[in-house]
Amino acid sequence: MTTSNNQLIAQQAVRRRTFAIISHPDAGKTTLTEKFLLYGGRVEVAGAVRGRKTLRATASDWMEIEKQRGISVSSTVLPFEYQGYQINLLDTPGHHDFSEDTYRTLMATDCAVMVIDLAKGVEPQTQKLFRVCALRKIPVLTFINKVDRPGLDPLAVISEIEAKLQIEPVPMNWPIGSGLDFGGLVDLATHQAYLFDKTSGDLRVPYETIPLDRLHQQNLRAGIAHHALEEVELLHSAGARFDPQRFLSGSATPVFFGSALKNYGIEHFLRAFLDLCPSPSPRRSNLGLIPPAAADFSGFVFKIQANLDPRHRDRVAFVRICGGRFERDMEVLHERTGNRVRLGRAHLVFGRERETIDEAFPGDIVGLVNPGVFRLGDTLCEGQPLRYEPLPQFPPEHFAILRCPSSDRRKQFERGLNQLIEEGAIQVFVDPRASHQELILGAVGELQFDVVRYRLESEYLTQTTIEWLPFKSARWIASAPGDTTPPRLRLPYGTRIVKDQYGGTAVLLQSQWDSDLLTRDNKHVQIMTVRDAATADFELSESEIAQANR
Ligand code: G4P
């Protein structure tokens, strides 16, 4: 590897910004994504974002669309250039297609933008997604959206962020009024106010910049300027200062107000985003931290997506490049199996389009057409063999038993299910104590069950019936390495202790109440919401699946 090649990798890595937007449905993620793309010059693409959302309107429509078009509606990465940066915006499906993939995608980002609706505050899905960012200490910028509409008291929303998410919110700007009375934004660092031209519908809304002490002279409704100045004074005396180190370590989040729809504050936010969002940082592996500018290529699979088109039914493994340079047709080590694989069919998957990729750098995502070789969490590398940290396992929220009513399709059913479990399309649990053992399937999103059933039907020609179980969540019980005896637990009524596909012990719960009781009554064990998966070798074999289904 030559010095100039190393320099090229370093230069390219430094200009990458790989991030995701997290939010509760309707907070404005799609609108903000469009604005990112519009400012980034991918105008034609912005419409596609809205289009995709419309297509996702209902779960059944979504399946229909998958079937008719033979594509997956949910894209994985929206790449675009902006002011010399290569920005990779990773898509985090949020509505009906909210699934474990949404969480796993966050494992491949370097930063997240959290969108909060000013009228709603911190909502449940935001909280869940934020927890995943917190798990990996991913830096988070906060955008409080819809200042053009009447909302909650901004100070109350700030307090809520702190209370619910346990992160220090540091306001960077502050709204002057809201709804019809919205006058503009105060930049808390420069003490200037930006007064937007509210009659302009343009992307770049014209605004006047004035020093804060002239705010009183503006034509704002009585009390608005006074109130805003009081709040700014209050924030000032509270003394919250933005500390880049605390942001990068996930302890503090800079907070920006604005309106994605009306473009208020968007330009400032994007500029701040480019300043703050880190370029790819070193990643943890069994060999220690691997720097992006490493001479050798390495990356990990964070998502596997099946193409539901019966004409070319391939699977795409999405790889986040962590170090070195990817080149099409390169041969790399597939660390889990020890085999060498040639990365021939590499794509940039963008919405419905697939563009062949010739080279890519740390922070980029490439889609590899996967002939069943890759699994979630797999590491691909050149040079000295290394393994990136395993992907965590997230608690499912829906549980069910799938059955194959036709006895002559049982074999195909078992093979198909086993394949889908391996792919990570769905989680699986077994109750070792049950007299009649059946596989309990678990998924973060209900749509995952639809996809599994659809694929069993179309790829393995197997009809299934489904029996929903009353569980709503799971908690894992930590055990020491090599410890095979299940811990003694006091279980709340109606819960079930099970093994997951990696041999971990989990408890299936029907409510938050159960979860609280489990924690209260079992202080002698460590109870985990998220499990760092799969260092264990244990996997259910086809024969075990067959036995469990009998
Ligand atoms: P999501 O992806 O987070 O689900 O939200 P999305 O951007 O689709 O926004 C949800 C709704 O909120 C949309 O309205 C959108 O126009 C609106 N919205 C987004 N940002 C703002 C904002 O800054 N101010 C105001 N007033 N509204 C905003 P919709 O009627 O549901 O959809 P559409 O008909 O506009 O597409």
Coordinates of C-alpha atoms and ligand atoms in Angstrom, one line a residue:
M1 CA 0.0 0.0 0.0
T2 CA 1.6 3.3 -1.1
T3 CA 1.8 6.5 0.9
S4 CA -0.3 8.3 -1.6
N5 CA -3.0 5.6 -1.3
N6 CA -3.0 6.0 2.5
Q7 CA -3.3 9.8 2.0
L8 CA -6.2 9.3 -0.3
I9 CA -8.0 7.1 2.2
A10 CA -7.4 9.6 5.0
Q11 CA -8.6 12.6 2.8
Q12 CA -11.7 10.7 1.7
A13 CA -12.6 9.5 5.2
V14 CA -12.2 13.0 6.7
R15 CA -14.9 14.4 4.2
R16 CA -17.4 11.7 5.0
R17 CA -20.4 12.4 7.2
T18 CA -22.5 9.3 7.9
F19 CA -25.6 9.9 9.9
A20 CA -29.3 9.1 10.5
I21 CA -32.3 11.0 11.4
I22 CA -34.3 9.7 14.4
S23 CA -37.8 10.8 15.3
H24 CA -41.3 9.7 16.2
P25 CA -43.6 9.5 13.1
D26 CA -44.9 12.9 11.9
A27 CA -42.3 15.0 13.7
G28 CA -40.8 16.0 10.4
K29 CA -38.1 13.5 9.5
T30 CA -39.1 13.2 5.9
T31 CA -39.4 17.0 5.5
L32 CA -36.0 17.5 7.0
T33 CA -34.5 14.8 4.8
E34 CA -35.9 16.5 1.8
K35 CA -34.3 19.7 2.9
F36 CA -31.0 18.1 3.4
L37 CA -31.2 16.7 -0.2
L38 CA -32.5 19.9 -1.7
Y39 CA -29.7 22.0 -0.2
G40 CA -27.3 19.2 -1.2
G41 CA -28.5 19.6 -4.8
R42 CA -30.3 16.3 -5.2
V43 CA -33.6 18.0 -6.0
E44 CA -34.9 15.1 -8.1
V45 CA -34.2 12.8 -5.1
A46 CA -36.2 14.9 -2.6
G47 CA -39.4 14.1 -4.4
A48 CA -38.5 10.4 -4.2
V49 CA -38.2 10.7 -0.5
R50 CA -41.8 11.9 -0.2
G51 CA -42.8 9.4 -2.8
R52 CA -41.4 6.6 -0.7
K53 CA -43.2 7.8 2.3
T54 CA -46.5 7.8 0.4
L55 CA -45.8 4.4 -0.8
R56 CA -45.3 3.2 2.7
A57 CA -48.8 4.4 3.7
T58 CA -50.0 1.0 4.9
A59 CA -48.4 -2.3 5.6
S60 CA -50.4 -4.1 3.0
D61 CA -49.8 -1.5 0.3
W62 CA -46.1 -1.8 1.1
M63 CA -46.2 -5.5 0.5
E64 CA -48.1 -5.0 -2.7
I65 CA -45.6 -2.5 -3.9
E66 CA -42.8 -4.9 -3.1
K67 CA -44.5 -7.6 -5.0
Q68 CA -45.4 -5.5 -8.0
R69 CA -42.2 -3.6 -8.5
G70 CA -39.9 -6.3 -7.3
I71 CA -37.9 -3.8 -5.2
S72 CA -37.6 -3.0 -1.6
V73 CA -39.3 0.3 -1.0
S74 CA -37.1 1.0 2.0
S75 CA -33.8 2.3 0.8
T76 CA -30.8 2.2 3.0
V77 CA -28.6 5.2 2.2
L78 CA -29.1 8.5 0.5
P79 CA -25.7 9.8 -0.4
F80 CA -25.0 13.3 -1.6
E81 CA -22.3 15.9 -1.9
Y82 CA -22.6 19.2 0.0
Q83 CA -20.0 21.9 0.2
G84 CA -17.2 19.4 -0.4
Y85 CA -18.5 16.8 2.1
Q86 CA -19.7 13.4 1.1
I87 CA -22.8 13.0 3.2
N88 CA -24.3 9.5 3.7
L89 CA -27.8 9.8 5.2
L90 CA -28.9 6.4 6.4
D91 CA -32.6 5.7 6.3
T92 CA -34.3 4.7 9.5
P93 CA -37.7 3.3 8.6
G94 CA -40.1 4.7 11.2
H95 CA -43.8 4.0 10.5
H96 CA -45.2 0.6 9.7
D97 CA -41.9 -0.6 8.7
F98 CA -40.2 0.2 12.0
S99 CA -38.2 -2.9 12.8
E100 CA -35.0 -4.2 14.2
D101 CA -33.3 -2.9 11.0
T102 CA -34.1 0.6 12.2
Y103 CA -32.0 0.0 15.3
R104 CA -29.2 -1.8 13.5
T105 CA -28.9 1.0 11.0
L106 CA -27.9 3.2 13.9
M107 CA -25.0 0.9 14.6
A108 CA -23.6 2.0 11.2
T109 CA -23.8 5.7 11.7
D110 CA -21.3 8.2 13.2
C111 CA -23.9 10.7 14.3
A112 CA -27.7 11.2 14.6
V113 CA -30.1 14.1 14.2
M114 CA -33.0 13.8 16.6
V115 CA -36.2 15.6 15.3
I116 CA -38.7 16.6 18.0
D117 CA -42.1 18.2 17.2
L118 CA -42.4 21.4 19.3
A119 CA -46.0 20.6 20.0
K120 CA -45.4 17.0 21.1
G121 CA -42.1 17.0 23.0
V122 CA -40.2 13.8 23.4
E123 CA -42.4 10.9 22.0
P124 CA -42.0 7.2 22.6
Q125 CA -40.3 6.2 19.3
T126 CA -37.8 9.0 19.7
Q127 CA -37.1 7.7 23.1
K128 CA -36.5 4.1 21.9
L129 CA -34.2 5.3 19.1
F130 CA -32.3 7.6 21.3
R131 CA -31.6 4.8 23.7
V132 CA -29.9 2.9 20.9
C133 CA -27.7 5.9 20.1
A134 CA -26.9 6.2 23.8
L135 CA -25.9 2.6 23.9
R136 CA -23.1 3.2 21.4
K137 CA -22.5 6.8 22.6
I138 CA -23.4 8.2 19.2
P139 CA -23.3 12.0 19.2
V140 CA -26.8 13.4 18.7
L141 CA -27.8 16.9 17.4
T142 CA -31.4 17.9 18.3
F143 CA -33.7 19.8 15.9
I144 CA -36.9 21.0 17.5
N145 CA -39.3 21.4 14.5
K146 CA -42.5 23.2 13.6
V147 CA -41.8 26.6 15.3
D148 CA -44.2 28.0 12.8
R149 CA -47.0 26.3 14.7
P150 CA -48.2 26.9 18.2
G151 CA -46.3 24.5 20.4
L152 CA -45.2 23.7 24.0
D153 CA -43.1 26.0 26.0
P154 CA -39.6 25.6 24.6
L155 CA -38.1 25.6 28.1
A156 CA -40.4 22.8 29.0
V157 CA -39.3 20.8 26.0
I158 CA -35.6 21.4 26.9
S159 CA -36.4 20.1 30.4
E160 CA -38.2 17.1 29.0
I161 CA -35.2 16.1 26.9
E162 CA -33.0 16.2 30.0
A163 CA -35.5 14.3 32.1
K164 CA -36.5 11.6 29.6
L165 CA -33.3 11.1 27.7
Q166 CA -30.7 11.8 30.4
I167 CA -28.6 13.9 28.2
E168 CA -27.7 17.5 28.7
P169 CA -29.5 19.7 26.1
V170 CA -27.6 22.8 25.1
P171 CA -29.7 25.3 23.2
M172 CA -27.8 26.9 20.3
N173 CA -30.6 29.1 19.1
W174 CA -33.9 30.2 20.6
P175 CA -37.3 30.9 19.0
I176 CA -38.8 34.4 19.2
G177 CA -42.5 33.5 19.6
S178 CA -44.2 30.5 17.9
G179 CA -47.1 29.8 15.6
L180 CA -48.5 32.9 14.0
D181 CA -46.4 35.0 16.3
F182 CA -43.1 33.4 15.3
G183 CA -40.7 36.2 14.6
G184 CA -37.4 34.5 14.1
L185 CA -34.5 32.8 15.9
V186 CA -31.9 34.1 18.3
D187 CA -28.4 32.8 17.8
L188 CA -27.2 32.2 21.4
A189 CA -23.5 32.3 20.5
T190 CA -23.5 35.6 18.6
H191 CA -26.5 37.2 20.3
Q192 CA -27.9 38.1 16.9
A193 CA -31.5 37.6 15.9
Y194 CA -32.5 36.3 12.5
L195 CA -35.9 37.7 11.4
F196 CA -37.3 35.6 8.5
D197 CA -39.4 36.9 5.7
K198 CA -42.5 34.9 6.4
T199 CA -44.1 35.7 3.1
S200 CA -41.3 33.8 1.2
G201 CA -41.9 30.2 0.4
D202 CA -38.3 29.8 -1.0
L203 CA -35.8 27.3 0.1
R204 CA -33.5 30.0 1.1
V205 CA -35.8 32.2 3.1
P206 CA -34.5 35.8 3.1
Y207 CA -33.8 37.0 6.7
E208 CA -32.6 40.1 8.3
T209 CA -29.9 39.9 10.9
I210 CA -30.1 42.3 13.8
P211 CA -28.3 42.6 17.2
L212 CA -30.4 41.3 20.0
D213 CA -30.8 44.7 21.7
R214 CA -32.7 45.9 18.7
L215 CA -35.4 43.2 19.0
H216 CA -37.7 45.6 20.9
Q217 CA -37.8 47.9 17.9
Q218 CA -39.2 45.2 15.7
N219 CA -42.7 45.0 14.6
L220 CA -43.6 41.9 16.7
R221 CA -46.8 41.4 18.7
A222 CA -46.8 43.0 22.1
G223 CA -44.7 41.0 24.7
I224 CA -43.1 38.6 22.2
A225 CA -39.7 40.4 22.1
H226 CA -39.8 40.9 25.8
H227 CA -40.5 37.3 26.5
A228 CA -37.8 36.0 24.1
L229 CA -35.3 38.4 25.7
E230 CA -36.2 37.2 29.2
E231 CA -35.7 33.6 28.2
V232 CA -32.4 34.3 26.5
E233 CA -31.3 36.0 29.7
L234 CA -32.4 33.0 31.7
L235 CA -30.5 30.6 29.5
H236 CA -27.5 32.8 29.7
S237 CA -27.5 32.9 33.5
A238 CA -28.2 29.1 33.6
G239 CA -24.7 29.0 31.9
A240 CA -25.1 25.9 29.7
R241 CA -22.1 26.0 27.3
F242 CA -21.7 23.8 24.3
D243 CA -18.7 21.5 24.9
P244 CA -17.7 19.6 21.7
Q245 CA -16.1 16.8 23.8
R246 CA -19.4 16.2 25.8
F247 CA -21.3 16.2 22.5
L248 CA -18.9 13.7 20.9
S249 CA -19.1 11.4 23.9
G250 CA -22.9 11.5 23.8
S251 CA -23.3 13.3 27.1
A252 CA -24.7 16.6 25.7
T253 CA -26.8 17.5 22.7
P254 CA -26.8 20.9 20.9
V255 CA -30.4 21.9 20.4
F256 CA -31.6 23.9 17.4
F257 CA -35.1 25.3 16.8
G258 CA -36.6 25.8 13.3
S259 CA -39.2 24.8 10.8
A260 CA -38.3 22.1 8.2
L261 CA -41.4 22.9 6.2
K262 CA -41.0 26.7 6.1
N263 CA -37.2 26.6 6.0
Y264 CA -36.7 28.7 9.1
G265 CA -33.3 28.0 10.6
I266 CA -32.6 25.2 8.2
E267 CA -29.6 26.7 6.5
H268 CA -28.0 27.5 9.9
F269 CA -28.8 24.0 11.1
L270 CA -27.2 22.4 8.1
R271 CA -24.1 24.5 8.6
A272 CA -23.9 23.6 12.3
F273 CA -24.4 20.0 11.3
L274 CA -21.5 20.0 9.0
D275 CA -19.3 21.7 11.7
L276 CA -20.3 19.3 14.4
C277 CA -21.1 15.9 12.8
P278 CA -17.8 13.9 13.2
S279 CA -16.1 12.1 10.3
P280 CA -15.8 8.3 10.7
S281 CA -14.0 7.5 13.9
P282 CA -12.0 4.4 14.9
R283 CA -14.1 1.4 15.5
R284 CA -13.7 -1.3 18.2
S285 CA -12.6 -4.7 17.1
N286 CA -11.0 -7.7 18.7
L287 CA -7.6 -6.2 17.6
G288 CA -8.5 -2.9 19.3
L289 CA -9.5 0.3 17.6
I290 CA -9.3 0.3 13.8
P291 CA -8.6 3.8 12.4
P292 CA -10.5 4.8 9.2
A293 CA -7.2 5.6 7.5
A294 CA -6.0 2.0 8.0
A295 CA -4.2 0.7 4.9
D296 CA -6.3 -2.5 4.8
F297 CA -10.0 -2.5 3.9
S298 CA -12.5 -3.6 6.6
G299 CA -16.2 -3.3 7.3
F300 CA -19.1 -5.1 8.8
V301 CA -22.6 -6.2 7.6
F302 CA -25.3 -4.3 9.4
K303 CA -28.4 -5.1 7.3
I304 CA -29.5 -7.8 5.0
Q305 CA -32.4 -7.1 2.8
A306 CA -34.2 -9.6 0.6
N307 CA -35.4 -8.6 -2.7
L308 CA -39.0 -9.8 -2.8
D309 CA -39.1 -9.9 -6.6
P310 CA -39.7 -13.5 -7.7
R311 CA -37.8 -12.8 -10.9
H312 CA -34.5 -12.1 -9.3
R313 CA -34.7 -13.1 -5.8
D314 CA -31.4 -12.0 -4.4
R315 CA -30.4 -10.6 -1.1
V316 CA -28.3 -7.6 -0.5
A317 CA -25.9 -7.4 2.4
F318 CA -25.2 -3.8 3.4
V319 CA -21.6 -3.2 4.6
R320 CA -20.5 -0.2 6.5
I321 CA -16.9 0.5 5.6
C322 CA -14.8 1.2 8.7
G323 CA -11.3 1.3 7.4
G324 CA -9.3 1.3 4.2
R325 CA -10.4 1.5 0.6
F326 CA -13.1 -0.7 -1.0
E327 CA -12.5 -1.6 -4.7
R328 CA -14.9 -3.6 -6.8
D329 CA -13.7 -7.2 -7.4
M330 CA -11.4 -7.1 -4.5
E331 CA -10.9 -10.3 -2.6
V332 CA -11.3 -10.2 1.1
L333 CA -11.4 -12.4 4.1
H334 CA -14.9 -13.4 5.4
E335 CA -13.9 -13.6 9.0
R336 CA -16.6 -15.8 10.4
T337 CA -16.0 -18.6 7.9
G338 CA -12.4 -18.0 7.2
N339 CA -13.1 -18.1 3.5
R340 CA -11.9 -15.6 0.9
V341 CA -14.7 -13.9 -1.0
R342 CA -14.6 -11.7 -4.1
L343 CA -16.7 -8.6 -3.8
G344 CA -17.8 -8.5 -7.4
R345 CA -21.4 -7.3 -7.4
A346 CA -21.2 -4.2 -5.3
H347 CA -23.8 -1.6 -5.5
L348 CA -24.9 1.7 -4.1
V349 CA -28.5 1.1 -3.4
F350 CA -30.5 4.3 -3.7
G351 CA -34.2 4.0 -3.5
R352 CA -35.1 1.8 -6.4
E353 CA -31.9 2.4 -8.2
R354 CA -28.8 0.3 -8.0
E355 CA -25.6 1.9 -9.1
T356 CA -22.5 -0.2 -9.5
I357 CA -19.8 1.0 -7.2
D358 CA -16.1 0.9 -8.1
E359 CA -14.6 2.3 -5.0
A360 CA -15.7 3.5 -1.6
F361 CA -14.2 4.8 1.6
P362 CA -14.7 4.7 5.4
G363 CA -18.2 5.9 6.2
D364 CA -19.6 4.7 2.9
I365 CA -22.2 1.9 2.7
V366 CA -22.0 -0.6 -0.1
G367 CA -24.6 -3.2 -0.9
L368 CA -23.2 -6.6 -1.8
V369 CA -25.4 -9.1 -3.6
N370 CA -25.4 -11.9 -1.2
P371 CA -25.7 -15.4 -2.3
G372 CA -26.4 -16.6 1.2
V373 CA -22.8 -16.0 2.4
F374 CA -23.1 -13.1 4.6
R375 CA -24.9 -12.7 8.0
L376 CA -25.6 -9.8 10.2
G377 CA -22.6 -8.6 12.1
D378 CA -20.1 -10.4 9.8
T379 CA -16.7 -8.7 9.3
L380 CA -15.0 -8.5 5.9
C381 CA -11.3 -7.5 6.0
E382 CA -8.0 -7.5 4.2
G383 CA -4.7 -8.0 5.9
Q384 CA -4.6 -9.2 9.5
P385 CA -7.9 -11.0 10.4
L386 CA -10.1 -8.9 12.6
R387 CA -13.6 -9.0 13.9
Y388 CA -15.8 -6.0 14.7
E389 CA -18.0 -5.9 17.7
P390 CA -21.1 -8.0 17.3
L391 CA -24.4 -6.2 16.6
P392 CA -26.6 -6.0 19.7
Q393 CA -29.9 -7.9 19.9
F394 CA -32.8 -5.6 20.6
P395 CA -35.9 -6.6 22.6
P396 CA -38.8 -7.7 20.3
E397 CA -42.2 -6.1 20.9
H398 CA -44.3 -8.7 19.0
F399 CA -44.2 -12.4 19.6
A400 CA -45.9 -15.2 17.8
I401 CA -45.7 -18.9 16.8
L402 CA -45.8 -19.7 13.1
R403 CA -47.1 -23.0 12.0
C404 CA -47.2 -24.9 8.8
P405 CA -50.6 -26.5 8.5
S406 CA -49.7 -28.7 5.6
S407 CA -47.6 -31.7 6.7
D408 CA -46.0 -32.3 3.3
R409 CA -44.5 -28.8 3.3
R410 CA -43.0 -29.1 6.8
K411 CA -39.4 -29.6 5.5
Q412 CA -39.5 -26.5 3.3
F413 CA -41.1 -24.6 6.1
E414 CA -38.3 -25.5 8.5
R415 CA -35.6 -24.8 6.0
G416 CA -37.1 -21.4 5.1
L417 CA -37.6 -20.4 8.7
N418 CA -34.0 -21.4 9.6
Q419 CA -32.7 -19.3 6.7
L420 CA -34.7 -16.3 7.8
I421 CA -33.6 -16.6 11.4
E422 CA -30.0 -16.8 10.2
E423 CA -30.5 -13.7 8.1
G424 CA -31.8 -11.9 11.2
A425 CA -35.2 -11.3 9.6
I426 CA -36.7 -12.4 12.9
Q427 CA -35.5 -13.5 16.4
V428 CA -36.3 -16.9 17.8
F429 CA -36.7 -18.2 21.4
V430 CA -37.4 -21.6 22.8
D431 CA -38.8 -22.6 26.2
P432 CA -36.6 -25.6 27.2
R433 CA -39.1 -26.5 29.9
A434 CA -42.2 -26.6 27.8
S435 CA -43.6 -30.1 27.2
H436 CA -44.5 -29.2 23.7
Q437 CA -41.6 -27.3 22.2
E438 CA -42.4 -24.7 19.6
L439 CA -40.3 -21.8 18.3
I440 CA -41.4 -18.5 19.6
L441 CA -40.6 -15.8 17.1
G442 CA -40.0 -12.2 18.1
A443 CA -39.8 -9.0 16.1
V444 CA -39.4 -5.3 16.9
G445 CA -41.9 -4.4 14.2
E446 CA -45.1 -6.3 13.3
L447 CA -44.2 -5.9 9.6
Q448 CA -41.3 -8.3 10.1
F449 CA -43.8 -11.1 10.5
D450 CA -45.6 -10.1 7.3
V451 CA -42.2 -10.2 5.5
V452 CA -41.3 -13.6 7.0
R453 CA -44.7 -15.1 6.1
Y454 CA -44.6 -13.6 2.6
R455 CA -41.1 -15.0 2.0
L456 CA -42.0 -18.4 3.3
E457 CA -44.9 -18.4 0.9
S458 CA -43.1 -17.1 -2.2
E459 CA -39.6 -18.6 -1.7
Y460 CA -40.5 -21.8 0.0
L461 CA -44.1 -22.3 -1.2
T462 CA -45.3 -22.7 2.3
Q463 CA -48.5 -21.3 3.7
T464 CA -48.4 -20.5 7.4
T465 CA -50.8 -19.7 10.2
I466 CA -49.9 -17.4 13.0
E467 CA -50.7 -17.4 16.7
W468 CA -50.0 -14.2 18.5
L469 CA -48.6 -14.4 22.0
P470 CA -49.3 -11.9 24.7
F471 CA -45.7 -10.8 25.3
K472 CA -44.7 -7.2 24.6
S473 CA -41.0 -7.2 25.4
A474 CA -38.0 -9.2 26.6
R475 CA -35.1 -8.8 29.0
W476 CA -31.9 -10.7 28.9
I477 CA -30.2 -12.1 32.0
A478 CA -26.5 -11.8 32.0
S479 CA -24.5 -14.9 32.7
A480 CA -20.8 -15.5 33.2
P481 CA -18.9 -17.0 30.2
G482 CA -19.3 -20.8 30.1
D483 CA -22.1 -20.7 32.7
T484 CA -24.7 -23.2 31.5
T485 CA -27.0 -23.5 34.5
P486 CA -29.9 -21.0 34.3
P487 CA -30.0 -18.5 37.1
R488 CA -32.7 -18.8 39.8
L489 CA -35.2 -16.1 39.2
R490 CA -38.4 -14.9 40.8
L491 CA -40.7 -14.4 37.8
P492 CA -43.8 -12.2 37.7
Y493 CA -47.0 -14.1 36.8
G494 CA -47.5 -14.7 33.1
T495 CA -43.9 -14.2 32.1
R496 CA -41.8 -16.9 30.5
I497 CA -38.1 -17.8 30.8
V498 CA -36.6 -18.8 27.4
K499 CA -33.4 -19.3 25.5
D500 CA -32.6 -17.2 22.5
Q501 CA -30.9 -18.4 19.3
Y502 CA -27.5 -17.7 20.7
G503 CA -28.1 -19.6 24.0
G504 CA -28.7 -16.5 26.0
T505 CA -31.4 -16.5 28.8
A506 CA -34.3 -14.2 28.3
V507 CA -37.5 -13.5 30.0
L508 CA -40.6 -12.6 27.9
L509 CA -42.8 -10.0 29.5
Q510 CA -46.3 -8.8 29.0
S511 CA -46.0 -5.3 30.3
Q512 CA -43.7 -2.6 31.7
W513 CA -45.1 -3.6 35.1
D514 CA -43.7 -7.1 34.6
S515 CA -40.3 -5.6 33.7
D516 CA -40.3 -3.4 36.9
L517 CA -41.2 -6.4 39.1
L518 CA -38.5 -8.6 37.4
T519 CA -35.9 -5.9 38.2
R520 CA -37.2 -5.4 41.7
D521 CA -37.3 -9.1 42.7
N522 CA -34.0 -10.2 41.1
K523 CA -31.4 -7.9 42.3
H524 CA -28.8 -10.7 42.4
V525 CA -28.7 -10.9 38.5
Q526 CA -27.9 -8.3 35.8
I527 CA -30.9 -7.7 33.7
M528 CA -30.3 -6.2 30.2
T529 CA -32.7 -4.5 27.8
V530 CA -30.3 -5.0 24.9
R531 CA -28.0 -7.9 24.5
D532 CA -24.7 -7.8 22.8
A533 CA -25.3 -10.8 20.7
A534 CA -23.6 -13.7 19.2
T535 CA -20.2 -14.3 20.4
A536 CA -21.7 -17.6 21.5
D537 CA -21.4 -20.4 19.0
F538 CA -24.8 -21.8 19.8
E539 CA -27.2 -21.7 17.0
L540 CA -30.3 -23.8 16.5
S541 CA -29.7 -26.5 13.9
E542 CA -32.2 -27.5 11.3
S543 CA -32.9 -30.7 13.3
E544 CA -33.6 -28.7 16.4
I545 CA -35.9 -26.4 14.5
A546 CA -37.6 -29.5 13.1
Q547 CA -38.0 -31.0 16.5
A548 CA -39.4 -27.8 18.0
N549 CA -41.9 -27.6 15.3
R550 CA -43.2 -31.1 15.7
Ligands
G4P1 P1 -42.1 12.1 9.5 O1 -41.3 11.8 8.3 O2 -41.3 12.4 10.7 O3 -43.2 11.2 9.7 O4 -42.8 13.6 9.2 P2 -43.1 14.4 7.9 O5 -41.8 15.1 7.5 O6 -43.8 13.6 6.9 O7 -44.0 15.5 8.5 C1 -45.3 15.2 9.0 C2 -46.2 16.3 8.8 O8 -45.7 17.5 9.4 C3 -46.4 16.6 7.3 O9 -47.7 17.1 7.1 C4 -45.4 17.8 7.1 O10 -45.7 18.6 6.1 C5 -45.6 18.5 8.5 N1 -44.4 19.3 8.8 C6 -43.1 18.9 8.8 N2 -42.3 20.0 9.2 C7 -43.1 20.9 9.5 C8 -42.9 22.3 10.0 O11 -41.8 22.8 10.2 N3 -44.0 23.0 10.2 C9 -45.3 22.6 9.9 N4 -46.3 23.4 10.2 N5 -45.5 21.3 9.5 C10 -44.5 20.5 9.3 P3 -48.8 16.2 6.5 O12 -50.0 17.1 6.3 O13 -49.0 15.0 7.3 O14 -48.2 15.7 5.2 P4 -48.0 16.5 3.8 O15 -49.4 16.5 3.2 O16 -47.5 17.9 4.1 O17 -47.1 15.7 3.0

